[in-house]
CSV table of C-alpha atoms and ligand atoms in Angstrom, one decimal:
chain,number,residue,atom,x,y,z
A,80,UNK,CA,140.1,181.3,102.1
A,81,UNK,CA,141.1,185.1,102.8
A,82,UNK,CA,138.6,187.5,103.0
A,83,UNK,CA,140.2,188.8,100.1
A,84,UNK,CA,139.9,185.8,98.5
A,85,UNK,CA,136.2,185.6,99.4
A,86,UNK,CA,135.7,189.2,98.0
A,87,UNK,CA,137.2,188.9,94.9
A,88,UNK,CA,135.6,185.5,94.3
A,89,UNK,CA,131.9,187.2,94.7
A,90,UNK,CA,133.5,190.3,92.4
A,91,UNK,CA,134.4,187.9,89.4
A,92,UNK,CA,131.7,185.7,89.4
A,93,UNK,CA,129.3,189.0,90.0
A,94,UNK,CA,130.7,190.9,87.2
A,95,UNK,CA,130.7,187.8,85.2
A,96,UNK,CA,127.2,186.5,85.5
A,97,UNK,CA,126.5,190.1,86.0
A,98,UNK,CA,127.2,190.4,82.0
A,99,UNK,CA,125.3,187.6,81.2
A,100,UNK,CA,122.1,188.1,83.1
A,101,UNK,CA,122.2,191.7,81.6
A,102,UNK,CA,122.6,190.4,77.8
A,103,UNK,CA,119.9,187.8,78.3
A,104,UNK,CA,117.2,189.3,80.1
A,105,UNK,CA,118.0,192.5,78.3
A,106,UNK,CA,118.5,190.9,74.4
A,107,UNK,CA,114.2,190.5,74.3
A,108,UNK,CA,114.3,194.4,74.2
A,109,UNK,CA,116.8,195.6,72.2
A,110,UNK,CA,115.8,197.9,69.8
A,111,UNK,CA,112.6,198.6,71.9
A,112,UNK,CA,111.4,202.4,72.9
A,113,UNK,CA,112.2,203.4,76.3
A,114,UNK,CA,109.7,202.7,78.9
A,115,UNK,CA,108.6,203.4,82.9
A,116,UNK,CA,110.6,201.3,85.4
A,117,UNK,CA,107.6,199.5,86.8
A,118,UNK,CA,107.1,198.1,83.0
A,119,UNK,CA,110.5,197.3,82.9
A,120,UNK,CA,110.3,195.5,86.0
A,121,UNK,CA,107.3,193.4,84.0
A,122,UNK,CA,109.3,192.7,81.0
A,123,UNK,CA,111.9,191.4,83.2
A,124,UNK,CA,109.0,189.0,84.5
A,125,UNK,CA,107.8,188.2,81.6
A,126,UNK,CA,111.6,187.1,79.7
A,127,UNK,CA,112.0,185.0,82.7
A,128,UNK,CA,109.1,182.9,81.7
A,129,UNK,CA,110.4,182.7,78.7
A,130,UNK,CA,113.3,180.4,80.1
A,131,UNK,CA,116.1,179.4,78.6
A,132,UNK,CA,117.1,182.6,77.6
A,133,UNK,CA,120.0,182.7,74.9
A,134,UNK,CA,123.2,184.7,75.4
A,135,UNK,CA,124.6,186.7,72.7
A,136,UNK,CA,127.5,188.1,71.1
A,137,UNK,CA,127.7,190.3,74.3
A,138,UNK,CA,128.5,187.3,76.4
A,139,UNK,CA,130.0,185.0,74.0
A,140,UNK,CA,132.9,187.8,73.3
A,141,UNK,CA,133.4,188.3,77.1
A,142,UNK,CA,133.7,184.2,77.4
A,143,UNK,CA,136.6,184.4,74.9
A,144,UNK,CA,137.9,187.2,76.3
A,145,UNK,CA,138.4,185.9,79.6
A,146,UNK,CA,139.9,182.5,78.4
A,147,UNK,CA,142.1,184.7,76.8
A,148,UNK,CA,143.2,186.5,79.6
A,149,UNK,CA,143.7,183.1,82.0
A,150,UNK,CA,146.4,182.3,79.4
A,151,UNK,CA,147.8,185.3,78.6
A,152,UNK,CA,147.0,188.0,81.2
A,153,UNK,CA,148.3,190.9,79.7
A,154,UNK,CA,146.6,190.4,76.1
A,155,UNK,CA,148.0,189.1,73.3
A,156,UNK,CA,145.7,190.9,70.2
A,157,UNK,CA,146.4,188.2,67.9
A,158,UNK,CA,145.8,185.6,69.8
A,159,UNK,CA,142.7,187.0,71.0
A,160,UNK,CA,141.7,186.7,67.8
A,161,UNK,CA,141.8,183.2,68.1
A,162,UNK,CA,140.1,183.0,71.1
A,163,UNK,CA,137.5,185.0,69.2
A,164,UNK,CA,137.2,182.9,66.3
A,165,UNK,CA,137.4,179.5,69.0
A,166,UNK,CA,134.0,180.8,70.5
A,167,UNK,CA,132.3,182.7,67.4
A,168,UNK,CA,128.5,181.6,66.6
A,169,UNK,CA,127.1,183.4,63.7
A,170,UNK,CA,123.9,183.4,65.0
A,171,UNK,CA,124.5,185.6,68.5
A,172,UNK,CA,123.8,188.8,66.9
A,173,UNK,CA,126.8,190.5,66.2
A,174,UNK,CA,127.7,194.0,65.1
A,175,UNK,CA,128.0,194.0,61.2
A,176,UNK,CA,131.7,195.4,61.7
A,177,UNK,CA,132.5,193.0,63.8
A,178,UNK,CA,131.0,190.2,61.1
A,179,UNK,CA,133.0,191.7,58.7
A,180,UNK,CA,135.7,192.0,61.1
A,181,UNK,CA,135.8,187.8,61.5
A,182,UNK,CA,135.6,187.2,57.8
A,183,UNK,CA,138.3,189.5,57.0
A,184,UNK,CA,140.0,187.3,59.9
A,185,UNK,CA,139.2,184.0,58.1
A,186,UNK,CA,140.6,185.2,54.5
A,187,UNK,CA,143.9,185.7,56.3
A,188,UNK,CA,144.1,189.8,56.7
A,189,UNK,CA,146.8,189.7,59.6
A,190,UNK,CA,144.3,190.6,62.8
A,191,UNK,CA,146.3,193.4,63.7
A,192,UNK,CA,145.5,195.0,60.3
A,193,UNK,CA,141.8,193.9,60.2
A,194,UNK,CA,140.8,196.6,63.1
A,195,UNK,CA,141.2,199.4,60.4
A,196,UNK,CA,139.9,197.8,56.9
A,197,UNK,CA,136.3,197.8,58.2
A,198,UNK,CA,136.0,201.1,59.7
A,199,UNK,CA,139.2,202.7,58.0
A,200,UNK,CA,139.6,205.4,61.9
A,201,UNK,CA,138.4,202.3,63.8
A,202,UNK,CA,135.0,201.2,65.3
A,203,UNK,CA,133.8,203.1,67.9
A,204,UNK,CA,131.1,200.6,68.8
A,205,UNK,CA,130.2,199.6,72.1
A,206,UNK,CA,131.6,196.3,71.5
A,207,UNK,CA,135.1,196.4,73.4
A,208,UNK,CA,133.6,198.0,76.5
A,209,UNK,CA,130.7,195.4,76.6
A,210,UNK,CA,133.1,192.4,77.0
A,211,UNK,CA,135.7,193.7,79.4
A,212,UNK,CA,134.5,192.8,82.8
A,213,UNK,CA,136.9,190.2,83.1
A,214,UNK,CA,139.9,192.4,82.9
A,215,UNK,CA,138.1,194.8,85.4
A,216,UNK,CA,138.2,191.8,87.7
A,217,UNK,CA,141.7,190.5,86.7
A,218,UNK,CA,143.7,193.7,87.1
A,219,UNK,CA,141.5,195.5,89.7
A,220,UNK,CA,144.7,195.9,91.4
A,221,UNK,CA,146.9,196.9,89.1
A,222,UNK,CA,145.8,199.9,87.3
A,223,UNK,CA,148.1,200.5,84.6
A,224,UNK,CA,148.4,196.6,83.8
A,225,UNK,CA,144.8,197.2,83.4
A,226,UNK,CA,144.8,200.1,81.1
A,227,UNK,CA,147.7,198.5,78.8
A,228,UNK,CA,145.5,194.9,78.8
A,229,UNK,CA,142.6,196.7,78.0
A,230,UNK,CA,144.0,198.9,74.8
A,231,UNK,CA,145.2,195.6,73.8
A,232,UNK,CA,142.4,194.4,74.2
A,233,UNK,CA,140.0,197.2,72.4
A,234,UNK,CA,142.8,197.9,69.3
A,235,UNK,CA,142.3,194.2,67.3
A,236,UNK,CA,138.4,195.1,67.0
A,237,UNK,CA,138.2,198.6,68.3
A,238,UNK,CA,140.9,201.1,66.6
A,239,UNK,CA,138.9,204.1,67.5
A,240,UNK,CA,140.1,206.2,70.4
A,241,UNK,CA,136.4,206.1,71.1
A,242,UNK,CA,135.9,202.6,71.2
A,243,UNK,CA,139.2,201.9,72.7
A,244,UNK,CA,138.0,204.8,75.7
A,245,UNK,CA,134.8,203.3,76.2
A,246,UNK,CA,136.6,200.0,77.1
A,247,UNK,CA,138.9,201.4,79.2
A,248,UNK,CA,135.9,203.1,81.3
A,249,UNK,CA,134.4,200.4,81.9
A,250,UNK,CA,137.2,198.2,82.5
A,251,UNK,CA,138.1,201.2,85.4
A,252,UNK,CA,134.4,200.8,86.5
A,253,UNK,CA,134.4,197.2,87.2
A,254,UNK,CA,137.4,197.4,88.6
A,255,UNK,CA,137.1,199.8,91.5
A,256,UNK,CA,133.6,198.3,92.1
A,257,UNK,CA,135.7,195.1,92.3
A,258,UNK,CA,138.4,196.6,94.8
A,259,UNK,CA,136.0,199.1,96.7
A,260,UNK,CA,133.5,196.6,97.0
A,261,UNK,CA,130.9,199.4,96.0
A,262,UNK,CA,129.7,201.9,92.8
A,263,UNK,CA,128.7,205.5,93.0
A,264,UNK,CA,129.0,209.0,92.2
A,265,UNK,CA,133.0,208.6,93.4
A,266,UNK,CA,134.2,206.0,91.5
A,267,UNK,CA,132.4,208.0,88.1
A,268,UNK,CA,134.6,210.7,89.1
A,269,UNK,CA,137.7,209.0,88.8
A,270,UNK,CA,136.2,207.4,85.8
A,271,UNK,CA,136.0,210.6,84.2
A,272,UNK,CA,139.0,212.0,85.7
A,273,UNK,CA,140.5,209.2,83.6
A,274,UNK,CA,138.8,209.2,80.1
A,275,UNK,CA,141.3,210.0,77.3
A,276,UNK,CA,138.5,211.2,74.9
A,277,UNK,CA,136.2,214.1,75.1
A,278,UNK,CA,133.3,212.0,74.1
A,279,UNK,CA,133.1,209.5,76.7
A,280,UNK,CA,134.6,212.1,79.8
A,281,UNK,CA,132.0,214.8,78.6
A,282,UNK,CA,129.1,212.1,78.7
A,283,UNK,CA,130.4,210.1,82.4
A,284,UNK,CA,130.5,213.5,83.4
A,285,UNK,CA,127.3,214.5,82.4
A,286,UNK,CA,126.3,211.0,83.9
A,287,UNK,CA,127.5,212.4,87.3
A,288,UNK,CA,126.1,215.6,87.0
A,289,UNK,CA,122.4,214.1,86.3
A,290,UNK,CA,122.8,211.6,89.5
A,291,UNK,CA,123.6,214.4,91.5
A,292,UNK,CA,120.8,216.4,90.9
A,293,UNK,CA,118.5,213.3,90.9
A,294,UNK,CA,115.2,214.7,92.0
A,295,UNK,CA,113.8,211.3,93.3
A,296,UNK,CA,111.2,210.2,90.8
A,297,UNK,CA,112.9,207.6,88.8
A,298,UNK,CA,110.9,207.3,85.7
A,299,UNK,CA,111.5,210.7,85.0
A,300,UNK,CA,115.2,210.9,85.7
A,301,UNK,CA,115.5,207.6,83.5
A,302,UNK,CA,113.5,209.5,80.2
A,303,UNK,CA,116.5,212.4,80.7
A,304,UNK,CA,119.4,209.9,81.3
A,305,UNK,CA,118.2,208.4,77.9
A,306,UNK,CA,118.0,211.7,76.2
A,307,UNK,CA,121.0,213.0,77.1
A,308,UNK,CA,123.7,209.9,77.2
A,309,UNK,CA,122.1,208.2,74.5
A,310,UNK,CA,121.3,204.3,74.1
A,311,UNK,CA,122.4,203.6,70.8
A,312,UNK,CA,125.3,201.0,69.6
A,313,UNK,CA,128.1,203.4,69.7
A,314,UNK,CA,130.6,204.0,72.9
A,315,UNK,CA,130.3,207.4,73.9
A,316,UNK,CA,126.1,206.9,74.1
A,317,UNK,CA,125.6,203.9,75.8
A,318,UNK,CA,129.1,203.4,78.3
A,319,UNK,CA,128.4,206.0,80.7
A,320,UNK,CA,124.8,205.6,80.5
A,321,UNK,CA,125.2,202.1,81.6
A,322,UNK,CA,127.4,203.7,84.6
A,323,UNK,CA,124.5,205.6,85.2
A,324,UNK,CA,122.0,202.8,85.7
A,325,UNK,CA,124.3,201.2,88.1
A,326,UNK,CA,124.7,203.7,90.2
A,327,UNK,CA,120.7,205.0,89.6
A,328,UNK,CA,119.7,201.6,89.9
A,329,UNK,CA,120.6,201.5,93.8
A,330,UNK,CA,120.7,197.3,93.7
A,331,UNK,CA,121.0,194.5,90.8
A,332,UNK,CA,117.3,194.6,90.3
A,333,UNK,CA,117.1,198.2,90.3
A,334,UNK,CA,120.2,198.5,87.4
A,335,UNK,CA,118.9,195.9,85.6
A,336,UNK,CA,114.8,197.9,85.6
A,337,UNK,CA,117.0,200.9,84.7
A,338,UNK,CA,118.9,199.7,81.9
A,339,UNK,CA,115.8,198.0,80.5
A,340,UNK,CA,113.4,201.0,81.2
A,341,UNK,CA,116.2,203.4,79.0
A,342,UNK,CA,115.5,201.2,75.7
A,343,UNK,CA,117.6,201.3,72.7
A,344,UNK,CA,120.7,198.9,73.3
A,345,UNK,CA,119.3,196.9,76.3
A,346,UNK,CA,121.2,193.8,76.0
A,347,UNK,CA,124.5,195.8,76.2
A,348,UNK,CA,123.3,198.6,78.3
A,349,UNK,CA,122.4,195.8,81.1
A,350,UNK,CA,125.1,193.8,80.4
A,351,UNK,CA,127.6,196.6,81.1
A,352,UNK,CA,125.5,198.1,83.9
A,353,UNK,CA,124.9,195.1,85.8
A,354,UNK,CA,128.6,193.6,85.2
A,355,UNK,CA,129.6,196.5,87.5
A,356,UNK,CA,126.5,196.4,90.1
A,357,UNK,CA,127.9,192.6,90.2
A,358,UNK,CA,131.1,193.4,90.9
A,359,UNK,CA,130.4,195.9,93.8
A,360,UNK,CA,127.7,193.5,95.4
A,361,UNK,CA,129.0,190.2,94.5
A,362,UNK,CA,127.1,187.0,92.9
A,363,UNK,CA,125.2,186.8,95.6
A,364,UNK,CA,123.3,189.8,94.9
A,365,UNK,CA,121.9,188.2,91.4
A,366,UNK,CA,119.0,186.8,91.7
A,367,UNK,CA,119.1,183.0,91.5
A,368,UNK,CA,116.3,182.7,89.5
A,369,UNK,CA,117.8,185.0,87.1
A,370,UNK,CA,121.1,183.3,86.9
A,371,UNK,CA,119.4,180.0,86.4
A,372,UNK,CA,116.9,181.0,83.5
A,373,UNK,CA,120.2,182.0,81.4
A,374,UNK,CA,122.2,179.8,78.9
A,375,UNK,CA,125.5,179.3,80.0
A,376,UNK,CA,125.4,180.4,83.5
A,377,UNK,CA,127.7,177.5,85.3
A,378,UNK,CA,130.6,177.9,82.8
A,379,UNK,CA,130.2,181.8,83.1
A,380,UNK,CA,130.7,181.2,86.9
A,381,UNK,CA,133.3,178.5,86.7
A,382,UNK,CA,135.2,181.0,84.4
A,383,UNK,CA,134.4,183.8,86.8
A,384,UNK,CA,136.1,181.5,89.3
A,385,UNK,CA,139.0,181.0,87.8
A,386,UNK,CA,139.6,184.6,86.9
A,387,UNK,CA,138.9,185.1,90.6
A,388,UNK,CA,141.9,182.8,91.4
A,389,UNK,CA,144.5,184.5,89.0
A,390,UNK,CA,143.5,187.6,90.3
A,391,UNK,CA,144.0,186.6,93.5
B,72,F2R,N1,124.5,194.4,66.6
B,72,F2R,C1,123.8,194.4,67.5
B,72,F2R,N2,122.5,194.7,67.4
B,72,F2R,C2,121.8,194.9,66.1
B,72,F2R,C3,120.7,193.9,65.9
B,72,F2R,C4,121.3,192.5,65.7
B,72,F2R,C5,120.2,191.6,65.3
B,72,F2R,N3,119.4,191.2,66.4
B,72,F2R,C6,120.8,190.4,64.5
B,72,F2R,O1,120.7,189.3,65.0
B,72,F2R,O2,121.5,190.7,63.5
B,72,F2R,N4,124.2,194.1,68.8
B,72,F2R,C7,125.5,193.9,69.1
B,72,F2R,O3,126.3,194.9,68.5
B,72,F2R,C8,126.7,195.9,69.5
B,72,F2R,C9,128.2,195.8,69.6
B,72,F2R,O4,128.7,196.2,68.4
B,72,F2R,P1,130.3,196.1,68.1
B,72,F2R,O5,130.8,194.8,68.5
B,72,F2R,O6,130.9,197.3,68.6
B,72,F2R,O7,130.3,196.1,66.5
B,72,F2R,P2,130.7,197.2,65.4
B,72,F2R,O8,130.1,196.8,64.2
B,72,F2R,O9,132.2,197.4,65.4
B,72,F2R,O10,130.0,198.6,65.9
B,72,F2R,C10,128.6,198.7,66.0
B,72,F2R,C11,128.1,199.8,65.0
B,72,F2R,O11,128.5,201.1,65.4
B,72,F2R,C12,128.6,201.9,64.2
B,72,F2R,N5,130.0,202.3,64.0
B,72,F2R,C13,131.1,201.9,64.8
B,72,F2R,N6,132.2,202.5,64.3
B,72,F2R,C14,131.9,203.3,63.3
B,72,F2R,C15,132.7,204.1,62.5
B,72,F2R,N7,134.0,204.3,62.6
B,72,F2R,N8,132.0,204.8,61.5
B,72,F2R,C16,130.6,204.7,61.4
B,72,F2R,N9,129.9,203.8,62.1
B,72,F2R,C17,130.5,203.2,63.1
B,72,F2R,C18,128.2,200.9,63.0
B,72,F2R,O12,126.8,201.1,62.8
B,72,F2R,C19,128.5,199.6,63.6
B,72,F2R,O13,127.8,198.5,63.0
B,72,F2R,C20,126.1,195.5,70.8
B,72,F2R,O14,124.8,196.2,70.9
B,72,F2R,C21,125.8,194.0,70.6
B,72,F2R,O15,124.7,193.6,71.4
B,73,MG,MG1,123.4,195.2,72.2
């Protein structure tokens, strides 16, 4: 194996377990009111007693997503669809467009038409960005495949240029931690360089802004990232604020205690934040223990492998 290889290998299967790990040790708290980082770092504690922790709709989309894309690497939205539908568990917790989105699906609205007769602009839920690590990984080299796989991607559930933009920031995020081999103030740069909406460059910009003047007690500066990027459900207030916990973060334990001390959308938040702390650090930098306390984890990395490979 090439060092190449090697790299890439410990960005897939990083960015990959990296979403899971994030959705399950995070999913016990969403919803909950932010918190210090030392609690957070308790809460993590105590979900990992709680072992086996269950995935949800986070991880279960980012599955299909990536089967998808080992059969058809530049995104075919309708036969996402049916990768979507293939892997779809009711009971994951999904958004209630996207429920809606599934049944409209199921009574034969052609998938390409769904994406607007739910939300009739789009959804501009977090839900496209959350699942895209595996295109980060896939196309990390190849950065206009990447942003065509990912609008693909985003327009069959996403329509909205903010849901669509979210996706594409992240998708940019895990990719150059995948082919830098590290995350920080730089790479947010070029993320909001990038952004085609004002909504998600304005807040990875602000993002940026708050790391660099980061005046070095963390609990405070996690209260203001809250406050000012937002943690709710929607794209623009929860994408670059998961940027900002992997970068804040410092490590995989330190995101993770950031994206779980900002409360709000935790399972996502984490997810999307540790995805991208994966990818720069590898698989190696998860905790075992963590890995091993969460449903799922050997396919994840088997299909973090295999992305790894077509990537490669
Ligand atoms: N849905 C949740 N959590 C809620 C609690 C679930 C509960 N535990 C249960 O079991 O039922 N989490 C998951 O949803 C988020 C991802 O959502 P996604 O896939 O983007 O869905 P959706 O429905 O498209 O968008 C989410 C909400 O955003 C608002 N919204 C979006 N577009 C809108 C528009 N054009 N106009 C108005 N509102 C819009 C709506 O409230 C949507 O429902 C993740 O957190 C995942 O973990
Ligand atoms: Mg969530």
């Amino acid at each position: 194996m090439t060092h190449h290889d090697t790299r890439l290998l410990a960005a897939a299967q990083g960015a990959l377990l990296g979403t899971l790990v994030g959705d399950c040790l995070g999913g016990p708290f969403e919803g909950a009111p932010a918190t210090t980082v030392p609690k957070a770092h308790q809460r993590i504690e105590r979900t990992l007693a709680q072992r086996p922790l269950p995935y949800s709709d986070d991880t279960q989309l980012a599955v299909a997503l990536a089967l998808h894309v080992l059969e058809n690497p530049d995104v075919e939205p309708a036969r996402f669809a049916e990768h979507i539908l293939r892997e779809f568990e009711p009971h994951r917790g999904y958004g209630a467009g996207m429920r809606r989105l599934i049944e409209e699906w199921r009574q034969g609205t052609p998938p390409t038409e769904a994406a607007t007769a739910v939300f009739p602009e789009g959804s501009f839920g977090n839900g496209a960005a959350m699942r895209v690590a595996p295109l980060g990984v896939r196309w990390a080299g190849a950065p206009e495949r990447l942003e065509e796989a990912v609008v693909r991607s985003a327009e069959l559930t996403h329509a909205h240029p903010v849901g669509r933009d979210g996706a594409l920031a992240q998708a940019r995020a895990v990719a150059l931690a995948t082919s830098r081999g590290r995350f920080g103030v730089d790479e947010l740069a070029v993320i909001a360089d990038g952004a085609t909406t004002a909504e998600v460059g304005a807040g990875v910009s602000d993002a940026t802004t708050l790391l660099l003047d980061w005046s070095g007690d963390q609990t405070a500066a996690v209260a203001t990232a809250g406050r000012r990027l937002g943690t709710e459900v929607v794209a623009h207030r929860s994408v670059p604020t998961a940027l900002w916990a992997a970068v804040a973060g410092g490590s995989v334990d330190g995101t993770l205690a950031c994206a779980l001390a900002l409360g709000g959308d935790t399972d996502t938040i984490a997810a999307m934040a540790v995805a991208v702390r994966g990818a720069a650090d590898g698989a190696d930098a998860l905790p075992e223990e963590w890995v091993a306390a969460c449903e799922g984890a050997d396919r994840v990395r088997e299909i973090g492998r295999r992305i790894a490979e077509a990537a490669g």
